[in-house]
Coordinates of C-alpha atoms in Angstrom, one line a residue:
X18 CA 0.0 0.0 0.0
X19 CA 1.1 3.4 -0.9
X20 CA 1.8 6.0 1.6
X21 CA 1.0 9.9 1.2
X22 CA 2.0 12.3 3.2
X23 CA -1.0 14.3 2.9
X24 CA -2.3 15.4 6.0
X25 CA 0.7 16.8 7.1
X26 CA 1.0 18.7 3.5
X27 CA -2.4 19.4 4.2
X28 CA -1.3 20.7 7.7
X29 CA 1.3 23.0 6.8
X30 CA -0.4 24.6 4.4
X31 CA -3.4 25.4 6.3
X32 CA -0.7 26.5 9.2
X33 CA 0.6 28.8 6.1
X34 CA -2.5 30.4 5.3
X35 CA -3.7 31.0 9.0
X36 CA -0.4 33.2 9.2
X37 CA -1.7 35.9 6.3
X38 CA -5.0 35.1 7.4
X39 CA -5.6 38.9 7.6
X40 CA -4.4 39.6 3.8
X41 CA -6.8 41.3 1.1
X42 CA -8.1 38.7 -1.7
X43 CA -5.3 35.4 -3.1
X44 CA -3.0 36.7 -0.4
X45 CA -4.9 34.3 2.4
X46 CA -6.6 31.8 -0.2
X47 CA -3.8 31.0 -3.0
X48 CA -1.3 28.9 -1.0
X49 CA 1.7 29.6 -3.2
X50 CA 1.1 33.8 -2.9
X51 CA 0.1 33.5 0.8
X52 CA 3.5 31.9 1.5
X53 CA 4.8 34.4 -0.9
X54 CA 3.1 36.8 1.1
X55 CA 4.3 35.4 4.7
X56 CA 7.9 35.2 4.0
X57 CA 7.6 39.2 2.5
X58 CA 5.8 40.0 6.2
X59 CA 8.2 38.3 8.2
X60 CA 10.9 40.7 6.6
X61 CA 9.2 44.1 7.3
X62 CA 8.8 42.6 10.7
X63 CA 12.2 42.1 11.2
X64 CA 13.0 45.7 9.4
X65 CA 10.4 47.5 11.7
X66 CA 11.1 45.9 14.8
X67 CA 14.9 47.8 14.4
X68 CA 13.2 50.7 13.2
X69 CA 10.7 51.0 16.3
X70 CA 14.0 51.5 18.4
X71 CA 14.9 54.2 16.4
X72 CA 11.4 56.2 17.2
X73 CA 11.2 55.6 20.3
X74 CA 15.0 57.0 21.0
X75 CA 13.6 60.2 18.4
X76 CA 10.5 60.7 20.9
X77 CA 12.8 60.4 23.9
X78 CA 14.8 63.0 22.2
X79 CA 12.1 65.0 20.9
X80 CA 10.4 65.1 24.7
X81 CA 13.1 66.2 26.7
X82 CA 14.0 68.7 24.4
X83 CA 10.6 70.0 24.6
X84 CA 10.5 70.1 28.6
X85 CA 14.1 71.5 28.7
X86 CA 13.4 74.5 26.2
X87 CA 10.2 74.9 28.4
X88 CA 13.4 75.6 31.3
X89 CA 15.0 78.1 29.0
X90 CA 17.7 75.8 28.1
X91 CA 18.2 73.0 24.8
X92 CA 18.8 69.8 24.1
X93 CA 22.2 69.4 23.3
X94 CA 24.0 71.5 26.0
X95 CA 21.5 69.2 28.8
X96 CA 22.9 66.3 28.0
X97 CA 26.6 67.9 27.1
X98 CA 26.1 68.8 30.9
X99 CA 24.8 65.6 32.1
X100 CA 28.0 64.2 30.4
X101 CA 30.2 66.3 32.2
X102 CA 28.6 65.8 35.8
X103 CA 28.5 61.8 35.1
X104 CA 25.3 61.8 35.7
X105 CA 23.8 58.8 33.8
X106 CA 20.3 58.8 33.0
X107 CA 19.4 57.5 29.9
X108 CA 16.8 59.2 27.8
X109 CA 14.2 57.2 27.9
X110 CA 13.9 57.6 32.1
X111 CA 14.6 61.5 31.7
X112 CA 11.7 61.0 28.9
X113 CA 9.3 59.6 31.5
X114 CA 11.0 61.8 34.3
X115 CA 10.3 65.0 32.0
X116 CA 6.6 63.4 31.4
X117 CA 5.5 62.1 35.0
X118 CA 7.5 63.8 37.3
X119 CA 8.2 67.4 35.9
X120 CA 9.6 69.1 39.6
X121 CA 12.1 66.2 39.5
X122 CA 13.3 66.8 36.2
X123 CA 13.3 70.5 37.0
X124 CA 15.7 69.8 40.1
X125 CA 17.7 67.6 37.7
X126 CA 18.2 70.4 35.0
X127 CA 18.5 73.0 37.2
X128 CA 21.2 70.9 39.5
X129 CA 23.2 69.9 36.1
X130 CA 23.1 73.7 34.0
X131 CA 24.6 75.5 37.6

């Protein structure tokens, strides 16, 4: 007797198409273009997961600049000063600092631009 492999074929592929489940027309129906379509997806994942890192470290930026200006100071010579006192923060606490806890941060700047 002759022995198929079928279900498990038959398994794969469905496991395939569950994965671009969400796609618009042959994307989720045509297994050849959803698998197409998965291995495509997987790499924008895999771009945009390094590129999230890079907003978040721009909204950081972008926030403490904005509460630091808001002191009559800027960006760069904050954290020039930081660097000089060895104080390390990084930006994504003086980001929630700057956010949550605005006295603090003011004590922070105001102890660092003396």
């Amino acid at each position: 007797m002759r022995s198929t492999n079928g279900p498990k074929t038959r398994a794969r592929r469905k496991q395939v198409k569950d994965r671009v489940s969400g796609a618009w027309g042959t994307k989720h129906t045509s297994y050849k273009i959803a698998r197409q379509t998965m291995i495509r997806s997987a790499m924008y994942a895999f771009a945009h997961r390094k590129n999230k890192k890079r907003d978040f470290r721009k909204l950081w930026i972008n926030r403490i600049n904005g509460s630091v200006k808001a002191l009559g100071y800027n960006y760069s010579t904050f954290i020039n000063a930081l660097k000089k006192n060895n104080i390390q923060i990084n930006r994504k606490m003086l980001s929630e600092m700057a956010i949550n806890d605005p006295e603090q941060f003011k004590l922070i700047v105001d102890k660092v631009m003396k």
